[in-house]
Amino acid sequence: MKIMAANSNLPLARAIAAYLEMPLVDAGVRRFADEEIFVEIHENVRGEDVFVVQSTSYPANDNLMELLICIDALRRASAKRITAVVPYFGYARQDRKPGPRTPISAKLVANLITEAGASRVLAVDLHAAQIQGFFDIPTDNLYAAPVMAADIQARYGDEDLMVVSPDVGGVVRARALAKRLDNAPLAIVDKRRDRPGESEVMNIIGDVKGRHCIMIDDIVDSGGTLCNAAEALLAQGAASVAAYISHGVLSGGAVARINKSALKELVITDTIRPTDDVLDSDRVRILTIAPLVGEAVRRIADESSVSSLFD
Ligand code: R5P
């Protein structure tokens, strides 16, 4: 078994390799002068079970292309099995047609990864679990919830907690986290979004008065959803609001918005390599999912159970 990294999240790839006590495959993922991507694998991978770690985060198209070209290079080098380890699966929010004459880009990306030659996929907190069905190859979807729950217990375990889903679509995820937190009560923010990229909080379903609220979601992008929801929860009498989010996309001025927000803290994982803004923020904290992904990789290689990681 071998671990190879493209460029989007080298610190995470190195941490996964360290967990597995093995070096990364000796390979170069470089750019030609015109920005074309060139991959060269400097060691034999014939007959190997290779895991390529690459989040398709910003710049999404470049990082996706790197992943596809790495897979192609491995396939042509006769790797026995190639697993695309995509901790953050970009384009996942385009998982259905929101209107007539629009694409389902998540499906297109799944097709591209499969056609490039991947034998399996390993992702973390896919935006919608059904995206697994976009692949006709085995796809494991890991959950950051156990890592988050351990941190919440350590930080907020003595408080009167309430788990909050910042939108109706995230209720299943929030309920799963609440279950891990000794069946903490659940509230839901009924968010209405009139235009893409804008968010508006309408209603809080549940009594949050005096509660320490833990919002959970898969993605924080502009930060609008979280900042608006935090204000709405505090207006309803919540004692404090923190957010635990799997993927810190944090585009544009998101970190500045979070820094000025009513959120006590934003906790993200390292599925996406944090920018300097994120690292400099005293309002954002990062949990690593390297041991979780590393353990899943080990189990896939050993052909043992991955789901039992979440029992
Ligand atoms: C939407 O369905 C997602 O789960 C997130 O709530 C959304 O992507 C967050 O976006 P933003 O931070 O831009 O409000």
Short mmCIF file of C-alpha atoms and ligand atoms in Angstrom, two decimals:
data_model
loop_
_atom_site.label_atom_id
_atom_site.label_comp_id
_atom_site.label_asym_id
_atom_site.label_seq_id
_atom_site.Cartn_x
_atom_site.Cartn_y
_atom_site.Cartn_z
CA MET A 1 0.00 0.00 0.00
CA LYS A 2 1.25 3.50 -0.82
CA ILE A 3 0.12 7.08 -0.12
CA MET A 4 0.58 9.73 -2.78
CA ALA A 5 -0.20 13.43 -2.48
CA ALA A 6 -1.06 16.08 -5.00
CA ASN A 7 -0.68 19.73 -3.99
CA SER A 8 -3.99 20.90 -2.47
CA ASN A 9 -3.42 19.76 1.11
CA LEU A 10 0.12 18.52 1.64
CA PRO A 11 0.06 18.98 5.44
CA LEU A 12 -2.95 16.65 5.70
CA ALA A 13 -1.41 14.11 3.30
CA ARG A 14 1.82 14.15 5.34
CA ALA A 15 -0.15 13.71 8.58
CA ILE A 16 -2.05 10.74 7.12
CA ALA A 17 1.25 9.21 5.97
CA ALA A 18 2.73 9.84 9.43
CA TYR A 19 -0.25 8.10 11.06
CA LEU A 20 0.38 5.11 8.80
CA GLU A 21 4.13 5.32 9.47
CA MET A 22 5.03 5.39 5.80
CA PRO A 23 6.55 7.95 3.44
CA LEU A 24 4.60 9.66 0.68
CA VAL A 25 5.21 8.29 -2.82
CA ASP A 26 8.12 10.07 -4.42
CA ALA A 27 6.34 12.03 -7.13
CA GLY A 28 6.32 15.48 -8.68
CA VAL A 29 3.13 17.37 -9.48
CA ARG A 30 4.34 20.39 -11.38
CA ARG A 31 3.18 23.10 -13.78
CA PHE A 32 4.51 23.79 -17.26
CA ALA A 33 5.02 27.45 -18.18
CA ASP A 34 1.48 27.63 -19.56
CA GLU A 35 0.07 26.17 -16.27
CA GLU A 36 -0.59 22.71 -17.72
CA ILE A 37 -0.17 20.11 -14.98
CA PHE A 38 2.54 17.47 -15.26
CA VAL A 39 2.83 14.48 -12.93
CA GLU A 40 5.86 12.22 -12.69
CA ILE A 41 6.04 9.25 -10.32
CA HIS A 42 9.64 8.54 -9.38
CA GLU A 43 9.19 5.06 -7.87
CA ASN A 44 7.68 1.76 -8.90
CA VAL A 45 3.95 1.45 -8.16
CA ARG A 46 3.24 -1.60 -10.34
CA GLY A 47 0.76 -3.86 -8.57
CA GLU A 48 0.44 -1.49 -5.59
CA ASP A 49 -2.67 -0.38 -3.68
CA VAL A 50 -2.27 3.40 -3.99
CA PHE A 51 -4.22 6.12 -2.13
CA VAL A 52 -4.02 9.60 -3.71
CA VAL A 53 -4.84 12.41 -1.28
CA GLN A 54 -6.29 15.52 -2.89
CA SER A 55 -9.08 17.85 -1.78
CA THR A 56 -10.78 19.55 -4.70
CA SER A 57 -10.94 22.84 -2.81
CA TYR A 58 -9.98 26.33 -4.08
CA PRO A 59 -8.73 26.55 -6.81
CA ALA A 60 -11.24 23.77 -7.43
CA ASN A 61 -10.62 23.26 -11.14
CA ASP A 62 -6.83 23.12 -10.84
CA ASN A 63 -7.00 20.76 -7.90
CA LEU A 64 -9.52 18.51 -9.64
CA MET A 65 -7.31 18.38 -12.73
CA GLU A 66 -4.28 17.49 -10.57
CA LEU A 67 -6.26 14.63 -9.06
CA LEU A 68 -7.36 13.33 -12.47
CA ILE A 69 -3.83 13.49 -13.87
CA CYS A 70 -2.38 11.73 -10.80
CA ILE A 71 -4.91 8.94 -11.22
CA ASP A 72 -4.09 8.67 -14.92
CA ALA A 73 -0.35 8.51 -14.16
CA LEU A 74 -0.94 5.74 -11.58
CA ARG A 75 -3.17 3.77 -13.94
CA ARG A 76 -0.59 3.92 -16.71
CA ALA A 77 2.08 2.88 -14.19
CA SER A 78 0.03 -0.30 -13.51
CA ALA A 79 -1.04 0.43 -9.92
CA LYS A 80 -3.31 -2.47 -8.90
CA ARG A 81 -5.93 -0.35 -7.15
CA ILE A 82 -6.25 3.44 -6.99
CA THR A 83 -8.29 5.11 -4.26
CA ALA A 84 -9.06 8.80 -4.69
CA VAL A 85 -8.92 10.17 -1.14
CA VAL A 86 -10.87 13.42 -1.50
CA PRO A 87 -11.33 14.81 2.02
CA TYR A 88 -13.22 17.82 0.60
CA PHE A 89 -15.20 16.92 -2.50
CA GLY A 90 -15.69 20.18 -4.41
CA TYR A 91 -18.73 20.73 -6.66
CA ALA A 92 -20.75 18.65 -4.16
CA ARG A 93 -23.30 21.43 -3.72
CA GLN A 94 -24.25 21.04 -7.39
CA ASP A 95 -25.86 17.68 -6.73
CA ARG A 96 -29.22 18.29 -8.42
CA LYS A 97 -30.79 20.56 -11.02
CA PRO A 98 -31.87 23.72 -9.14
CA GLY A 99 -33.70 24.89 -12.26
CA PRO A 100 -34.22 24.06 -15.90
CA ARG A 101 -31.14 23.89 -18.17
CA THR A 102 -28.65 23.64 -15.29
CA PRO A 103 -25.93 20.99 -14.83
CA ILE A 104 -25.46 18.38 -12.12
CA SER A 105 -21.77 19.11 -11.78
CA ALA A 106 -21.20 16.76 -8.82
CA LYS A 107 -22.20 13.87 -11.08
CA LEU A 108 -19.91 15.13 -13.86
CA VAL A 109 -16.99 15.28 -11.39
CA ALA A 110 -17.80 11.73 -10.19
CA ASN A 111 -17.75 10.56 -13.82
CA LEU A 112 -14.40 12.28 -14.44
CA ILE A 113 -12.78 10.66 -11.38
CA THR A 114 -14.09 7.24 -12.41
CA GLU A 115 -13.08 7.63 -16.07
CA ALA A 116 -9.59 8.77 -15.05
CA GLY A 117 -9.15 5.31 -13.53
CA ALA A 118 -10.01 5.47 -9.82
CA SER A 119 -11.06 2.12 -8.37
CA ARG A 120 -12.57 3.59 -5.18
CA VAL A 121 -13.26 6.91 -3.49
CA LEU A 122 -12.83 7.97 0.13
CA ALA A 123 -14.44 11.27 1.11
CA VAL A 124 -15.32 13.07 4.33
CA ASP A 125 -18.80 14.45 5.07
CA LEU A 126 -20.10 14.59 1.52
CA HIS A 127 -22.56 17.46 1.19
CA ALA A 128 -25.30 14.88 0.54
CA ALA A 129 -24.87 11.19 1.27
CA GLN A 130 -26.55 10.37 -2.06
CA ILE A 131 -23.44 11.62 -3.89
CA GLN A 132 -22.01 8.16 -3.11
CA GLY A 133 -24.53 6.91 -5.67
CA PHE A 134 -23.02 9.18 -8.34
CA PHE A 135 -20.08 6.77 -8.39
CA ASP A 136 -20.36 3.22 -9.73
CA ILE A 137 -17.20 2.32 -7.80
CA PRO A 138 -17.06 1.71 -4.02
CA THR A 139 -17.28 5.03 -2.17
CA ASP A 140 -16.70 5.46 1.56
CA ASN A 141 -18.07 8.60 3.20
CA LEU A 142 -16.37 9.28 6.55
CA TYR A 143 -17.91 11.47 9.25
CA ALA A 144 -16.03 14.10 11.23
CA ALA A 145 -18.70 13.81 13.96
CA PRO A 146 -16.68 11.57 16.35
CA VAL A 147 -13.75 14.01 16.22
CA MET A 148 -16.11 16.94 16.81
CA ALA A 149 -18.04 15.19 19.58
CA ALA A 150 -14.83 14.46 21.50
CA ASP A 151 -13.82 18.12 21.27
CA ILE A 152 -17.30 19.35 22.26
CA GLN A 153 -17.31 17.02 25.30
CA ALA A 154 -13.89 18.30 26.34
CA ARG A 155 -14.73 22.00 25.84
CA TYR A 156 -18.42 22.30 26.54
CA GLY A 157 -19.26 19.02 28.29
CA ASP A 158 -20.35 20.76 31.52
CA GLU A 159 -22.70 23.22 29.77
CA ASP A 160 -26.40 22.99 29.03
CA LEU A 161 -25.91 22.08 25.36
CA MET A 162 -28.23 22.31 22.40
CA VAL A 163 -27.23 21.06 18.96
CA VAL A 164 -28.45 23.32 16.16
CA SER A 165 -28.78 22.64 12.47
CA PRO A 166 -28.32 25.96 10.61
CA ASP A 167 -30.73 24.78 7.91
CA VAL A 168 -33.46 22.23 7.43
CA GLY A 169 -31.25 20.14 5.12
CA GLY A 170 -28.73 19.51 7.91
CA VAL A 171 -31.10 17.97 10.45
CA VAL A 172 -29.90 14.38 9.97
CA ARG A 173 -26.28 15.45 10.52
CA ALA A 174 -27.26 17.48 13.62
CA ARG A 175 -29.31 14.63 15.06
CA ALA A 176 -26.36 12.24 14.63
CA LEU A 177 -24.10 14.64 16.55
CA ALA A 178 -26.73 15.17 19.27
CA LYS A 179 -26.90 11.39 19.73
CA ARG A 180 -23.15 11.30 20.33
CA LEU A 181 -23.56 14.07 22.93
CA ASP A 182 -25.74 12.02 25.28
CA ASN A 183 -28.84 12.81 23.22
CA ALA A 184 -28.54 16.59 23.57
CA PRO A 185 -31.69 18.45 22.46
CA LEU A 186 -31.95 19.72 18.90
CA ALA A 187 -32.99 23.04 17.35
CA ILE A 188 -33.30 23.97 13.69
CA VAL A 189 -32.78 27.27 11.93
CA ASP A 190 -35.29 27.66 9.15
CA LYS A 191 -33.05 29.42 6.64
CA ARG A 192 -34.42 30.87 3.45
CA ARG A 193 -32.01 31.80 0.68
CA ASP A 194 -33.45 34.03 -2.06
CA ARG A 195 -30.37 34.11 -4.27
CA PRO A 196 -27.24 31.87 -4.38
CA GLY A 197 -24.57 33.27 -2.04
CA GLU A 198 -27.09 35.15 0.14
CA SER A 199 -28.63 33.78 3.29
CA GLU A 200 -31.45 34.95 5.46
CA VAL A 201 -32.54 33.50 8.79
CA MET A 202 -36.27 33.23 9.27
CA ASN A 203 -37.18 31.14 12.32
CA ILE A 204 -35.70 29.10 15.13
CA ILE A 205 -37.51 25.82 15.70
CA GLY A 206 -36.89 24.79 19.33
CA ASP A 207 -36.40 26.63 22.64
CA VAL A 208 -32.77 27.78 22.83
CA LYS A 209 -33.19 30.10 25.85
CA GLY A 210 -30.22 29.78 28.23
CA ARG A 211 -28.64 27.03 26.12
CA HIS A 212 -25.08 26.83 24.84
CA CYS A 213 -25.73 26.21 21.16
CA ILE A 214 -23.47 24.08 18.98
CA MET A 215 -24.21 24.57 15.30
CA ILE A 216 -23.08 21.82 12.98
CA ASP A 217 -22.84 21.92 9.18
CA ASP A 218 -20.76 20.40 6.41
CA ILE A 219 -19.54 23.63 4.79
CA VAL A 220 -18.81 27.19 5.81
CA ASP A 221 -18.26 29.22 2.65
CA SER A 222 -19.08 32.94 2.88
CA GLY A 223 -19.93 32.49 6.57
CA GLY A 224 -23.29 34.20 6.00
CA THR A 225 -25.35 31.22 7.12
CA LEU A 226 -23.47 30.84 10.41
CA CYS A 227 -23.19 34.54 11.29
CA ASN A 228 -26.89 35.17 10.65
CA ALA A 229 -27.91 32.03 12.51
CA ALA A 230 -25.71 32.96 15.50
CA GLU A 231 -27.43 36.36 15.74
CA ALA A 232 -30.87 34.79 15.47
CA LEU A 233 -30.06 32.24 18.20
CA LEU A 234 -28.72 34.91 20.57
CA ALA A 235 -31.81 37.04 19.86
CA GLN A 236 -33.90 34.08 21.01
CA GLY A 237 -31.98 33.98 24.31
CA ALA A 238 -29.20 31.44 23.63
CA ALA A 239 -26.36 31.75 26.17
CA SER A 240 -23.64 31.27 23.54
CA VAL A 241 -23.19 29.94 20.01
CA ALA A 242 -20.24 27.98 18.64
CA ALA A 243 -20.06 26.27 15.24
CA TYR A 244 -18.47 22.97 14.23
CA ILE A 245 -18.08 22.65 10.46
CA SER A 246 -16.35 19.87 8.52
CA HIS A 247 -15.07 21.90 5.57
CA GLY A 248 -13.73 25.43 6.00
CA VAL A 249 -14.16 26.71 2.43
CA LEU A 250 -14.12 30.26 3.83
CA SER A 251 -14.11 32.20 0.54
CA GLY A 252 -13.63 35.94 0.08
CA GLY A 253 -14.07 37.90 3.31
CA ALA A 254 -15.46 34.95 5.28
CA VAL A 255 -12.76 34.93 7.97
CA ALA A 256 -13.16 38.69 8.57
CA ARG A 257 -16.93 38.15 8.82
CA ILE A 258 -16.45 35.34 11.35
CA ASN A 259 -13.97 37.43 13.35
CA LYS A 260 -16.59 40.19 13.71
CA SER A 261 -19.52 37.84 14.30
CA ALA A 262 -21.45 36.84 17.40
CA LEU A 263 -19.94 33.34 17.21
CA LYS A 264 -17.95 32.31 20.26
CA GLU A 265 -15.77 30.21 17.98
CA LEU A 266 -15.75 28.43 14.65
CA VAL A 267 -14.22 24.97 14.73
CA ILE A 268 -13.33 23.42 11.37
CA THR A 269 -11.36 20.35 10.33
CA ASP A 270 -8.29 20.24 8.12
CA THR A 271 -10.00 18.65 5.07
CA ILE A 272 -9.10 21.94 3.35
CA ARG A 273 -5.66 23.42 3.90
CA PRO A 274 -6.16 26.52 6.09
CA THR A 275 -5.12 29.87 4.65
CA ASP A 276 -2.98 32.34 6.64
CA ASP A 277 -6.17 34.29 7.46
CA VAL A 278 -7.61 31.20 9.09
CA LEU A 279 -4.40 30.42 10.98
CA ASP A 280 -4.19 34.03 12.21
CA SER A 281 -7.78 34.17 13.45
CA ASP A 282 -8.26 33.70 17.17
CA ARG A 283 -11.93 32.90 16.51
CA VAL A 284 -11.21 29.86 14.29
CA ARG A 285 -9.86 26.58 15.62
CA ILE A 286 -8.83 23.54 13.56
CA LEU A 287 -9.29 19.87 14.44
CA THR A 288 -7.32 17.31 12.47
CA ILE A 289 -9.05 14.39 10.78
CA ALA A 290 -5.71 12.82 9.74
CA PRO A 291 -5.97 9.88 12.20
CA LEU A 292 -9.56 9.20 11.10
CA VAL A 293 -8.68 9.21 7.39
CA GLY A 294 -5.44 7.30 8.09
CA GLU A 295 -7.32 4.61 9.96
CA ALA A 296 -9.91 4.34 7.17
CA VAL A 297 -7.09 3.99 4.62
CA ARG A 298 -5.51 1.25 6.73
CA ARG A 299 -8.82 -0.61 6.96
CA ILE A 300 -9.52 -0.31 3.22
CA ALA A 301 -6.05 -1.67 2.50
CA ASP A 302 -6.58 -4.51 5.02
CA GLU A 303 -10.10 -5.10 3.70
CA SER A 304 -11.56 -4.70 7.18
CA SER A 305 -14.62 -2.71 8.29
CA VAL A 306 -14.65 1.06 7.85
CA SER A 307 -18.16 1.59 9.21
CA SER A 308 -17.14 0.21 12.61
CA LEU A 309 -14.98 3.35 13.00
CA PHE A 310 -18.28 5.13 13.74
CA ASP A 311 -19.92 2.65 16.12
C1 R5P B 1 -25.63 24.49 2.35
O1 R5P B 1 -26.51 23.68 2.10
C2 R5P B 1 -24.42 24.11 3.14
O2 R5P B 1 -24.66 23.05 4.00
C3 R5P B 1 -23.89 25.31 3.91
O3 R5P B 1 -24.89 25.70 4.83
C4 R5P B 1 -23.57 26.46 2.99
O4 R5P B 1 -22.75 26.04 1.94
C5 R5P B 1 -22.87 27.55 3.79
O5 R5P B 1 -22.64 28.62 2.92
P1 R5P B 1 -22.30 30.08 3.47
O6 R5P B 1 -21.24 29.96 4.50
O7 R5P B 1 -21.85 30.81 2.22
O8 R5P B 1 -23.57 30.67 4.01
#
